[in-house]
Coordinates of C-alpha atoms in Angstrom, one line a residue:
X250 CA -34.8 0.3 30.1
X251 CA -34.9 3.3 27.8
X252 CA -31.2 3.1 27.2
X253 CA -31.5 -0.6 26.4
X254 CA -34.4 0.1 24.0
X255 CA -32.4 2.9 22.2
X256 CA -29.3 0.6 21.9
X257 CA -31.5 -2.2 20.6
X258 CA -33.3 0.1 18.2
X259 CA -30.1 1.5 16.8
X260 CA -28.5 -2.0 16.5
X261 CA -31.5 -3.4 14.8
X262 CA -31.6 -0.5 12.3
X263 CA -27.9 -0.7 11.6
X264 CA -28.3 -4.5 11.0
X265 CA -31.3 -3.8 8.7
X266 CA -29.3 -1.1 6.9
X267 CA -26.4 -3.5 6.4
X268 CA -28.7 -6.1 4.9
X269 CA -30.3 -3.5 2.7
X270 CA -26.9 -2.2 1.5
X271 CA -25.8 -5.7 0.8
X272 CA -29.0 -6.5 -1.1
X273 CA -28.6 -3.3 -3.1
X274 CA -25.0 -4.3 -4.0
X275 CA -26.3 -7.6 -5.4
X276 CA -29.0 -5.7 -7.4
X277 CA -26.3 -3.5 -8.8
X278 CA -24.2 -6.5 -9.7
X279 CA -27.1 -8.0 -11.5
X280 CA -27.8 -4.7 -13.3
X281 CA -31.1 -4.2 -11.5
X282 CA -32.3 -1.0 -9.9
X283 CA -31.4 -0.8 -6.1
X284 CA -34.2 -0.1 -3.7
X285 CA -34.2 3.2 -1.8
X286 CA -32.1 3.2 1.3
X287 CA -31.8 5.2 4.5
X288 CA -28.6 6.0 6.3
X289 CA -28.3 6.0 10.1
X290 CA -25.1 7.0 11.8
X291 CA -23.0 5.8 8.9
X292 CA -19.3 6.8 9.0
X293 CA -18.0 4.0 6.7
X294 CA -16.3 5.1 3.4
X295 CA -17.8 3.6 0.3
X296 CA -15.1 1.7 -1.5
X297 CA -15.0 1.4 -5.3
X298 CA -16.7 -1.6 -6.8
X299 CA -14.5 -4.0 -8.8
X300 CA -15.1 -7.6 -8.2
X301 CA -18.4 -9.0 -6.9
X302 CA -16.7 -11.8 -5.0
X303 CA -16.8 -10.3 -1.6
X304 CA -20.4 -9.2 -2.0
X305 CA -21.4 -12.7 -3.0
X306 CA -19.5 -14.1 0.0
X307 CA -21.3 -11.8 2.4
X308 CA -24.7 -12.5 0.8
X309 CA -24.1 -16.3 1.2
X310 CA -23.1 -15.8 4.9
X311 CA -26.3 -13.8 5.6
X312 CA -28.6 -15.5 3.1
X313 CA -31.1 -16.7 5.7
X314 CA -31.5 -13.2 7.0
X315 CA -33.1 -12.0 3.8
X316 CA -36.8 -12.1 3.1
X317 CA -38.2 -14.9 0.9
X318 CA -38.7 -12.5 -2.0
X319 CA -35.1 -11.2 -1.7
X320 CA -33.7 -14.7 -1.6
X321 CA -35.5 -15.4 -4.8
X322 CA -34.1 -12.4 -6.5
X323 CA -30.6 -13.2 -5.2
X324 CA -30.8 -16.7 -6.5
X325 CA -31.9 -15.5 -9.9
X326 CA -29.0 -13.0 -10.1
X327 CA -26.4 -15.6 -9.1
X328 CA -27.7 -18.4 -11.3
X329 CA -25.9 -19.4 -14.5
X330 CA -26.8 -17.1 -17.4
X331 CA -28.1 -18.6 -20.6
X332 CA -26.2 -17.4 -23.7
X333 CA -26.6 -17.9 -27.5
X334 CA -23.2 -19.4 -28.3
X335 CA -20.1 -20.8 -26.7
X336 CA -16.5 -21.8 -27.6
X337 CA -13.8 -23.8 -26.0
X338 CA -10.5 -22.1 -25.4
X339 CA -7.3 -23.5 -27.0
X340 CA -6.2 -25.1 -23.7
X341 CA -9.4 -27.1 -23.6
X342 CA -10.0 -26.0 -20.0
X343 CA -12.5 -23.2 -20.5
X344 CA -15.9 -22.9 -22.2
X345 CA -16.8 -19.3 -22.8
X346 CA -20.6 -18.5 -23.2
X347 CA -21.6 -15.3 -25.0
X348 CA -24.4 -13.7 -27.1
X349 CA -23.9 -12.5 -30.6
X350 CA -26.7 -9.9 -30.4
X351 CA -28.3 -7.8 -27.7
X352 CA -27.1 -6.1 -24.5
X353 CA -24.9 -9.0 -23.4
X354 CA -22.8 -9.3 -26.6
X355 CA -19.1 -8.8 -26.1
X356 CA -17.8 -5.3 -26.9
X357 CA -14.1 -5.1 -26.0
X358 CA -13.1 -3.7 -29.4
X359 CA -15.8 -1.1 -30.1
X360 CA -15.8 0.2 -33.7
X361 CA -14.1 -2.9 -35.0
X362 CA -16.1 -4.8 -37.6
X363 CA -15.0 -8.1 -36.1
X364 CA -15.7 -6.9 -32.6
X365 CA -17.5 -10.0 -31.3
X366 CA -15.1 -12.6 -32.7
X367 CA -12.0 -10.6 -31.7
X368 CA -13.4 -10.0 -28.2
X369 CA -14.1 -13.7 -27.6
X370 CA -10.9 -14.9 -29.1
X371 CA -8.9 -12.4 -27.0
X372 CA -10.8 -13.3 -23.9
X373 CA -10.1 -17.0 -24.4
X374 CA -6.4 -16.2 -24.7
X375 CA -6.6 -14.1 -21.5
X376 CA -8.0 -17.0 -19.5
X377 CA -5.6 -19.6 -21.0
X378 CA -2.7 -17.2 -20.1
X379 CA -4.0 -16.8 -16.6
X380 CA -4.3 -20.6 -16.2
X381 CA -0.7 -21.1 -17.5
X382 CA 0.8 -18.6 -15.2
X383 CA -1.2 -19.3 -12.0
X384 CA -1.2 -23.2 -12.4
X385 CA 1.8 -24.2 -14.5
X386 CA 4.3 -21.5 -13.4
X387 CA 3.2 -20.6 -9.9
X388 CA 2.1 -24.1 -9.0
X389 CA -1.3 -23.5 -7.6
X390 CA -3.7 -26.4 -7.7
X391 CA -6.4 -26.0 -10.4
X392 CA -10.1 -25.6 -9.3
X393 CA -12.2 -28.8 -9.4
X394 CA -14.6 -29.6 -12.2
X395 CA -18.2 -28.5 -11.8
X396 CA -19.8 -31.9 -11.8
X397 CA -21.4 -31.3 -15.2
X398 CA -23.0 -27.9 -14.4
X399 CA -23.1 -25.8 -17.5
X400 CA -23.3 -28.9 -19.8
X401 CA -19.9 -30.6 -19.2
X402 CA -16.9 -30.6 -16.8
X403 CA -15.2 -27.6 -18.5
X404 CA -14.8 -24.4 -16.5
X405 CA -17.5 -22.0 -17.6
X406 CA -17.1 -18.3 -18.3
X407 CA -20.3 -16.2 -19.0
X408 CA -20.0 -12.8 -20.8
X409 CA -22.7 -10.6 -19.3
X410 CA -23.7 -6.9 -19.1
X411 CA -22.9 -6.3 -15.4
X412 CA -23.8 -3.4 -13.2
X413 CA -21.8 -0.1 -13.2
X414 CA -18.3 -0.5 -11.9
X415 CA -18.2 -4.3 -11.7
X416 CA -15.5 -6.1 -13.8
X417 CA -16.7 -9.6 -13.0
X418 CA -17.4 -12.2 -10.2
X419 CA -16.8 -15.8 -9.3
X420 CA -19.9 -17.7 -8.1
X421 CA -19.3 -20.8 -6.0
X422 CA -21.1 -23.6 -4.4
X423 CA -20.2 -26.8 -2.5
X424 CA -19.7 -29.9 -4.7
X425 CA -21.9 -33.0 -4.1
X426 CA -18.9 -35.4 -4.3
X427 CA -16.6 -33.8 -1.7
X428 CA -16.0 -30.8 0.5
X429 CA -14.4 -28.7 -2.3
X430 CA -16.2 -25.8 -4.0
X431 CA -17.1 -25.7 -7.7
X432 CA -17.5 -22.3 -9.4
X433 CA -18.1 -20.4 -12.6
X434 CA -17.1 -16.9 -13.7
X435 CA -19.2 -14.0 -15.0
X436 CA -17.3 -11.2 -16.7
X437 CA -18.6 -7.9 -17.9
X438 CA -19.2 -7.7 -21.7
X439 CA -17.9 -4.1 -22.3
X440 CA -15.5 -3.2 -19.5
X441 CA -16.8 0.3 -19.1
X442 CA -14.4 0.7 -16.1
X443 CA -11.1 2.5 -15.4
X444 CA -9.3 0.0 -17.6
X445 CA -11.6 -0.3 -20.6
X446 CA -11.9 -2.8 -23.3
X447 CA -9.9 -6.0 -23.6
X448 CA -7.2 -4.9 -21.1
X449 CA -10.0 -4.8 -18.5
X450 CA -11.0 -8.3 -19.6
X451 CA -7.4 -9.5 -19.3
X452 CA -6.9 -8.4 -15.7
X453 CA -10.3 -9.7 -14.8
X454 CA -9.4 -13.1 -16.2
X455 CA -6.3 -13.2 -14.0
X456 CA -8.2 -11.9 -11.0
X457 CA -11.3 -14.0 -11.1
X458 CA -9.6 -17.3 -12.1
X459 CA -7.5 -17.1 -9.0
X460 CA -10.8 -16.7 -7.0
X461 CA -11.8 -20.0 -8.5
X462 CA -8.5 -21.5 -7.4
X463 CA -8.9 -20.1 -3.9
X464 CA -12.4 -21.5 -3.3
X465 CA -11.9 -24.7 -5.2
X466 CA -8.6 -25.8 -3.8
X467 CA -7.7 -23.8 -0.7
X468 CA -10.4 -22.1 1.4
X469 CA -14.1 -21.1 1.0
X470 CA -14.4 -17.3 1.6
X471 CA -17.0 -17.6 4.3
X472 CA -14.5 -16.9 7.0
X473 CA -14.0 -13.1 7.3
X474 CA -10.8 -13.2 5.3
X475 CA -12.3 -11.9 2.1
X476 CA -9.8 -9.1 2.1
X477 CA -6.9 -11.6 1.5
X478 CA -8.8 -13.3 -1.3
X479 CA -9.0 -9.9 -3.0
X480 CA -5.3 -9.0 -2.2
X481 CA -4.2 -12.2 -3.9
X482 CA -6.5 -12.0 -6.9
X483 CA -5.6 -8.4 -7.5
X484 CA -1.9 -9.2 -7.3
X485 CA -2.4 -11.9 -10.0
X486 CA -3.5 -9.1 -12.3
X487 CA 0.0 -7.5 -11.9
X488 CA 1.8 -10.8 -12.0
X489 CA 0.1 -12.1 -15.2
X490 CA -0.3 -8.7 -17.0
X491 CA 2.4 -6.5 -15.6
X492 CA 1.9 -3.7 -18.2
X493 CA -1.8 -3.0 -17.6
X494 CA -1.8 -1.7 -14.1
X495 CA -5.5 -1.4 -13.3
X496 CA -4.5 -1.8 -9.6
X497 CA -3.2 1.7 -9.6
X498 CA -6.8 2.8 -9.2
X499 CA -7.1 1.2 -5.8
X500 CA -3.7 2.0 -4.2
X501 CA -4.7 5.5 -2.8
X502 CA -7.0 3.9 -0.2
X503 CA -4.1 2.0 1.4
X504 CA -1.7 5.0 1.1
X505 CA -4.2 7.2 2.8
X506 CA -4.8 4.8 5.7
X507 CA -1.5 2.9 6.4
X508 CA -2.4 3.2 10.1
X509 CA -5.5 1.0 9.7
X510 CA -5.2 -2.7 10.5
X511 CA -4.1 -4.8 7.6
X512 CA -7.0 -7.2 8.2
X513 CA -9.7 -4.5 7.6
X514 CA -12.5 -6.5 6.0
X515 CA -15.5 -4.2 5.4
X516 CA -17.2 -4.0 2.0
X517 CA -15.3 -4.3 -1.2
X518 CA -11.9 -4.1 0.4
X519 CA -8.5 -5.7 -0.2
X520 CA -7.7 -4.4 -3.7
X521 CA -5.7 -1.5 -2.1
X522 CA -3.5 -3.9 -0.1
X523 CA -2.3 -5.6 -3.3
X524 CA 0.9 -3.6 -2.6
X525 CA 1.8 -6.1 0.1
X526 CA 2.0 -9.0 -2.3
X527 CA 3.8 -6.9 -4.9
X528 CA 6.3 -6.0 -2.1
X529 CA 6.9 -9.7 -1.4
X530 CA 7.5 -10.5 -5.0
X531 CA 9.9 -7.5 -5.7
X532 CA 11.7 -7.6 -2.3
X533 CA 13.4 -10.9 -2.9
X534 CA 13.9 -10.2 -6.6
X535 CA 15.8 -7.1 -5.7
X536 CA 17.6 -8.1 -2.4
X537 CA 18.3 -11.7 -3.1
X538 CA 18.0 -12.0 -6.9
X539 CA 15.4 -14.7 -6.3
X540 CA 12.4 -14.2 -8.6
X541 CA 10.3 -17.0 -7.0
X542 CA 10.7 -16.6 -3.3
X543 CA 8.0 -14.0 -2.9
X544 CA 5.6 -16.1 -5.0
X545 CA 6.3 -19.1 -2.8
X546 CA 5.6 -17.1 0.4
X547 CA 2.2 -16.0 -1.0
X548 CA 1.3 -19.6 -2.1
X549 CA 2.5 -21.1 1.2
X550 CA 0.1 -18.8 3.1
X551 CA -2.8 -20.4 1.1
X552 CA -1.5 -23.9 1.8
X553 CA -1.3 -23.0 5.6
X554 CA -4.9 -21.6 5.6
X555 CA -6.1 -24.8 4.0
X556 CA -4.1 -27.4 5.9
X557 CA -4.2 -25.8 9.4
X558 CA -7.5 -23.9 9.4
X559 CA -5.9 -20.6 10.4
X560 CA -6.9 -17.1 9.6
X561 CA -5.2 -15.3 6.6
X562 CA -3.0 -13.1 8.8
X563 CA -1.8 -16.1 10.9
X564 CA -1.0 -17.9 7.7
X565 CA 0.9 -15.0 6.4
X566 CA 3.0 -14.8 9.6
X567 CA 3.7 -18.6 9.5
X568 CA 4.6 -18.4 5.8
X569 CA 7.1 -15.7 6.5
X570 CA 8.5 -17.6 9.5
X571 CA 9.1 -20.7 7.4
X572 CA 11.3 -18.5 5.3
X573 CA 13.3 -17.1 8.2
X574 CA 11.3 -13.9 8.4
X575 CA 9.1 -12.2 11.0
X576 CA 5.9 -10.3 10.4
X577 CA 7.0 -7.4 12.6
X578 CA 10.3 -6.8 10.8
X579 CA 8.8 -7.5 7.4
X580 CA 5.9 -5.1 7.8
X581 CA 8.3 -2.5 9.1
X582 CA 10.4 -2.9 6.0
X583 CA 7.3 -2.8 3.9
X584 CA 6.5 0.5 5.5
X585 CA 9.8 1.9 4.3
X586 CA 9.2 0.7 0.8
X587 CA 5.8 2.4 0.8
X588 CA 7.5 5.7 1.8
X589 CA 9.7 5.8 -1.3
X590 CA 7.1 6.4 -3.9
X591 CA 6.0 9.3 -6.2
X592 CA 8.7 12.0 -6.2
X593 CA 10.5 10.2 -3.4
X594 CA 11.3 7.2 -5.8
X595 CA 14.9 6.1 -5.6
X596 CA 16.4 4.6 -8.8
X597 CA 17.0 0.8 -8.6
X598 CA 15.5 0.6 -5.1
X599 CA 12.2 -0.4 -3.7
X600 CA 9.1 -0.8 -5.9
X601 CA 9.8 -1.1 -9.7
X602 CA 6.8 1.2 -10.4
X603 CA 7.1 3.4 -7.4
X604 CA 7.0 6.6 -9.3
X605 CA 3.5 5.8 -10.3
X606 CA 2.3 5.2 -6.7
X607 CA 0.8 7.8 -4.4
X608 CA 2.6 9.3 -1.5
X609 CA 2.0 7.7 2.0
X610 CA -0.1 9.8 4.3
X611 CA 1.4 10.3 7.8
X612 CA -0.5 10.6 11.0
X613 CA 0.8 14.2 11.1
X614 CA 3.6 16.6 10.4
X615 CA 5.5 18.0 13.3
X616 CA 7.8 21.0 13.6
X617 CA 10.3 19.7 16.1
X618 CA 12.0 21.9 18.7
X619 CA 14.7 20.5 21.0
X620 CA 15.6 19.2 23.5
X621 CA 12.5 16.8 23.8
X622 CA 9.0 16.4 22.5
X623 CA 6.6 13.6 23.5
X624 CA 3.5 12.6 21.5
X625 CA 0.6 10.4 22.6
X626 CA -0.2 7.7 20.0
X627 CA -2.3 4.6 19.3
X628 CA -1.7 2.0 16.7
X629 CA -3.9 -0.8 15.4
X630 CA -2.5 -4.4 14.9
X631 CA -0.5 -5.0 11.8
X632 CA -0.3 -1.4 10.8
X633 CA 2.2 1.4 10.3
X634 CA 2.1 4.9 11.9
X635 CA 4.1 7.4 9.9
X636 CA 5.3 10.6 11.7
X637 CA 7.2 13.3 9.7
X638 CA 9.4 15.7 11.7
X639 CA 10.5 19.0 10.3
X640 CA 14.0 19.7 11.8
X641 CA 14.6 23.0 10.1
X642 CA 15.1 24.7 13.5
X643 CA 18.8 24.1 12.8
X644 CA 18.7 26.3 9.7
X645 CA 19.0 23.2 7.5
X646 CA 15.9 21.6 5.9
X647 CA 16.4 18.2 7.5
X648 CA 13.5 15.8 7.7
X649 CA 13.1 12.7 9.9
X650 CA 10.4 10.1 9.2
X651 CA 9.7 7.7 12.1
X652 CA 7.6 4.6 11.2
X653 CA 6.3 2.7 14.2
X654 CA 5.0 -0.8 13.3
X655 CA 2.6 -3.0 15.4
X656 CA 3.4 -6.6 14.6
X657 CA 0.7 -8.2 16.8
X658 CA -0.7 -10.9 14.7
X659 CA -3.0 -12.4 17.3
X660 CA -4.7 -9.1 18.0
X661 CA -5.1 -8.7 14.2
X662 CA -6.8 -12.1 14.1
X663 CA -9.2 -11.4 16.9
X664 CA -12.7 -9.9 16.4
X665 CA -12.0 -6.8 18.6
X666 CA -8.6 -5.9 17.1
X667 CA -7.2 -4.2 20.2
X668 CA -4.8 -1.3 19.6
X669 CA -1.7 -0.4 21.5
X670 CA -1.5 3.1 23.1
X671 CA 2.0 4.4 23.5
X672 CA 4.1 7.6 24.0
X673 CA 6.6 8.5 21.4
X674 CA 9.5 10.9 22.4
X675 CA 12.0 12.5 20.1
X676 CA 15.0 14.1 21.8
X677 CA 18.5 15.5 21.2
X678 CA 19.8 14.4 24.6
X679 CA 19.9 10.7 25.3
X680 CA 18.2 9.2 28.3
X681 CA 17.6 5.8 29.8
X682 CA 15.7 3.6 27.4
X683 CA 16.2 5.8 24.4
X684 CA 17.4 4.5 21.0
X685 CA 19.9 6.4 18.9
X686 CA 18.4 7.3 15.5
X687 CA 21.1 9.4 13.8
X688 CA 23.6 12.1 14.7
X689 CA 22.2 13.9 17.8
X690 CA 18.6 12.5 17.5
X691 CA 17.2 9.8 19.8
X692 CA 13.7 8.3 20.2
X693 CA 11.9 6.4 23.0
X694 CA 8.7 4.4 22.9
X695 CA 6.9 3.8 26.2
X696 CA 3.7 1.9 26.8
X697 CA 1.9 0.2 29.7
X698 CA 0.3 -2.3 27.2
X699 CA 1.3 -6.0 27.7
X700 CA 1.8 -6.3 23.9
X701 CA 4.2 -3.3 23.7
X702 CA 7.0 -5.7 22.6
X703 CA 5.2 -6.0 19.2
X704 CA 6.1 -2.4 18.5
X705 CA 9.2 -1.6 16.4
X706 CA 10.5 1.6 14.9
X707 CA 12.2 2.3 11.6
X708 CA 13.6 5.8 10.8
X709 CA 14.3 7.7 7.5
X710 CA 16.6 10.7 7.8
X711 CA 16.8 12.9 4.7
X712 CA 15.5 10.0 2.5
X713 CA 18.1 7.6 3.9
X714 CA 17.0 4.7 6.1
X715 CA 18.8 4.6 9.5
X716 CA 18.6 1.6 11.7
X717 CA 19.3 2.8 15.2
X718 CA 22.9 3.9 14.4
X719 CA 24.6 7.0 13.3
X720 CA 25.3 7.7 9.6
X721 CA 27.8 10.2 8.2
X722 CA 26.5 13.7 8.1
X723 CA 25.5 14.7 4.6
X724 CA 27.5 17.4 2.9
X725 CA 25.8 20.8 2.3
X726 CA 26.5 21.5 -1.4
X727 CA 25.6 25.2 -1.3
X728 CA 25.9 28.3 0.9
X729 CA 22.6 29.5 2.3
X730 CA 20.9 31.8 2.6
X731 CA 21.7 33.2 -0.8
X732 CA 22.0 36.0 -1.5
X733 CA 22.7 37.0 2.1
X734 CA 21.3 40.4 3.1
X735 CA 22.3 42.3 6.3
X736 CA 18.9 43.9 6.2
X737 CA 16.8 40.8 6.0
X738 CA 15.7 40.1 9.6
X739 CA 15.7 36.3 9.0
X740 CA 19.3 36.3 7.8
X741 CA 21.3 36.0 11.1
X742 CA 24.3 34.1 9.7
X743 CA 25.5 32.1 6.7
X744 CA 26.1 28.3 6.6
X745 CA 29.1 27.3 4.5
X746 CA 29.6 23.7 3.4
X747 CA 32.7 21.6 4.4
X748 CA 33.9 18.1 3.4
X749 CA 32.9 15.2 5.6
X750 CA 35.6 14.2 8.0
X751 CA 36.1 13.0 11.6
X752 CA 37.3 16.5 12.6
X753 CA 35.2 18.6 14.8
X754 CA 36.6 21.8 13.3
X755 CA 37.2 23.4 9.9
X756 CA 39.1 26.4 8.6
X757 CA 37.0 29.0 6.8
X758 CA 38.6 31.6 4.4
X759 CA 36.6 34.3 2.7
X760 CA 38.1 36.2 -0.3
X761 CA 36.9 39.2 -2.3
X762 CA 36.6 38.7 -6.0
X763 CA 40.1 40.3 -6.4
X764 CA 41.4 37.5 -4.0
X765 CA 41.9 39.7 -0.9
X766 CA 41.4 37.7 2.3
X767 CA 38.7 39.4 4.3
X768 CA 38.0 36.7 6.9
X769 CA 39.6 33.6 8.3
X770 CA 39.0 31.5 11.4
X771 CA 38.8 28.0 12.7
X772 CA 35.1 27.2 13.3
X773 CA 33.2 24.2 14.9
X774 CA 31.6 21.9 12.3
X775 CA 27.8 22.0 12.8
X776 CA 26.3 18.6 13.6
X777 CA 22.7 19.2 12.6
X778 CA 22.8 16.5 9.9
X779 CA 24.9 18.2 7.1
X780 CA 28.6 19.1 7.4
X781 CA 28.9 22.9 7.6
X782 CA 30.3 25.9 9.5
X783 CA 28.3 28.9 10.7
X784 CA 29.7 32.4 9.8
X785 CA 28.4 35.7 10.9
X786 CA 29.0 37.5 7.6
X787 CA 31.4 39.9 9.2
X788 CA 35.1 40.4 8.3
X789 CA 38.0 39.9 10.7
X790 CA 37.4 43.4 12.2
X791 CA 33.7 42.7 12.9
X792 CA 32.5 44.9 10.0
X793 CA 29.9 44.3 7.4
X794 CA 31.2 43.6 3.9
X795 CA 30.3 45.6 0.8
X796 CA 27.8 44.1 -1.6
X797 CA 29.4 41.7 -4.1
X798 CA 30.5 38.2 -4.9
X799 CA 32.9 36.5 -2.6
X800 CA 34.9 33.3 -2.7
X801 CA 34.8 30.8 0.2
X802 CA 37.3 28.0 1.0
X803 CA 36.8 25.5 3.7
X804 CA 39.5 23.0 4.8
X805 CA 39.2 20.1 7.2
X806 CA 41.7 17.2 7.6
X807 CA 43.3 18.4 4.4
X808 CA 40.1 18.2 2.4
X809 CA 39.3 21.4 0.5
X810 CA 35.9 22.7 -0.6
X811 CA 35.4 26.1 -2.4
X812 CA 32.8 28.1 -4.1
X813 CA 31.1 31.5 -4.4
X814 CA 28.6 33.4 -2.3
X815 CA 26.7 36.7 -2.7
X816 CA 26.3 39.5 0.0
X817 CA 23.9 42.5 -0.2
X818 CA 24.7 45.6 1.9
X819 CA 22.5 48.3 0.5

């Protein structure tokens, strides 16, 4: 009984805390002071605020759980603001409401004498541009009219001084005439955010208008799929206004937690996974020279959600399937794209703006020692585990990145989100059930889980993707270590580069600077990932060489490679 009471007490307090946190978020959105809050056993990270859409969705879902006084405050915050003036945009679709004086007046061009007029005109253009791209170009269905709310059937935008960090929000409610949802947008008047001024207004227009499209023509957000509403709206920022890049501010969360399930839906989440929609757009632009296929896959997922009443992740999987793709292989490929960012960016490959993206965070870095190492792992559904192996035991700075993907859509759609436990083995001697990675390396994934077939592996060796087959060994383009010292305890031998060939052996010739031959032999080509031969540093008589510069020549299958090396013997 005591245990039950403790569990009930903790659960009740956690639920109360969750409601209080949610209520405080609405107060912040409405620029009102949050009430004091206690924190019990909280381990959840606090995401950055951006759009109030997910907060509003959660509040509507839990509305009856709030007190009567709280409900009254919430209703007041989410009601249509009253503003001093309004204009109709050039397209005739939007009516923008604003103040010319006071705390709510638009301020996107501070210091400009025509600040208010310039702000409103620019905002109207931003919403018309968003409508044109999202409706006329991408082909989404427009949101329905609001049945006369706001004075007429035009779509209403209200410029308002919002709480810290919020760019805007889309408020929605069921229409009286059908089952669709009508909406209006509230946008911050100053954009005191990471992307300030009118550029913040522009991306907010693209973002929030797509929320209006989503709730009005595809799916109300009261489903637990709010993360996908935010992914899609955030991607519209990039699609409509490619040069602004406010989404950069949110990418670090995904790149820190690629092993977290894609359907993670707690708090203001989803902005970070915008990178998935950007992948879909750029994948087919780059690989198939098709600039529309990625857009169509994204839109198709929304049509499936609406027409078949499926979860977002199920709709994504079906949309990929209709285009001859699978979620497991696509998410694995997505994992590779996310690896080649920052200083790993490869020209004319992967993301167009990859150099501006953060580096992916692996589960861990491992210093591998042959012949076999086994690691105990667990992976959430629709997630990628990155393991980075240092293979420098060979004397060469080789690196292997193994990406294990869990493509289990059904588990990602369930409320418990079960993970798959597995054992990952890296080895240099093949065994039954192992997969060839590259050269002498093999891997093996073992699991007792019934869903283990949803696991797949993709490997990157020295920044080159390998797909279960050997690739030619890379050429070492320098001698190392350099300079080589007989008195450095870490210098046991020298590695001298050779040309790639099918031969297992190469001839090595060492000459003094006066071209006297001091060493020659036929040596085995090292197969550690780069083509090279290993030399002891001694001459043909087994003696150490005097300090100086020497010339090396390697020959294999008639291919010659030559250069210089330095030896220290004093």
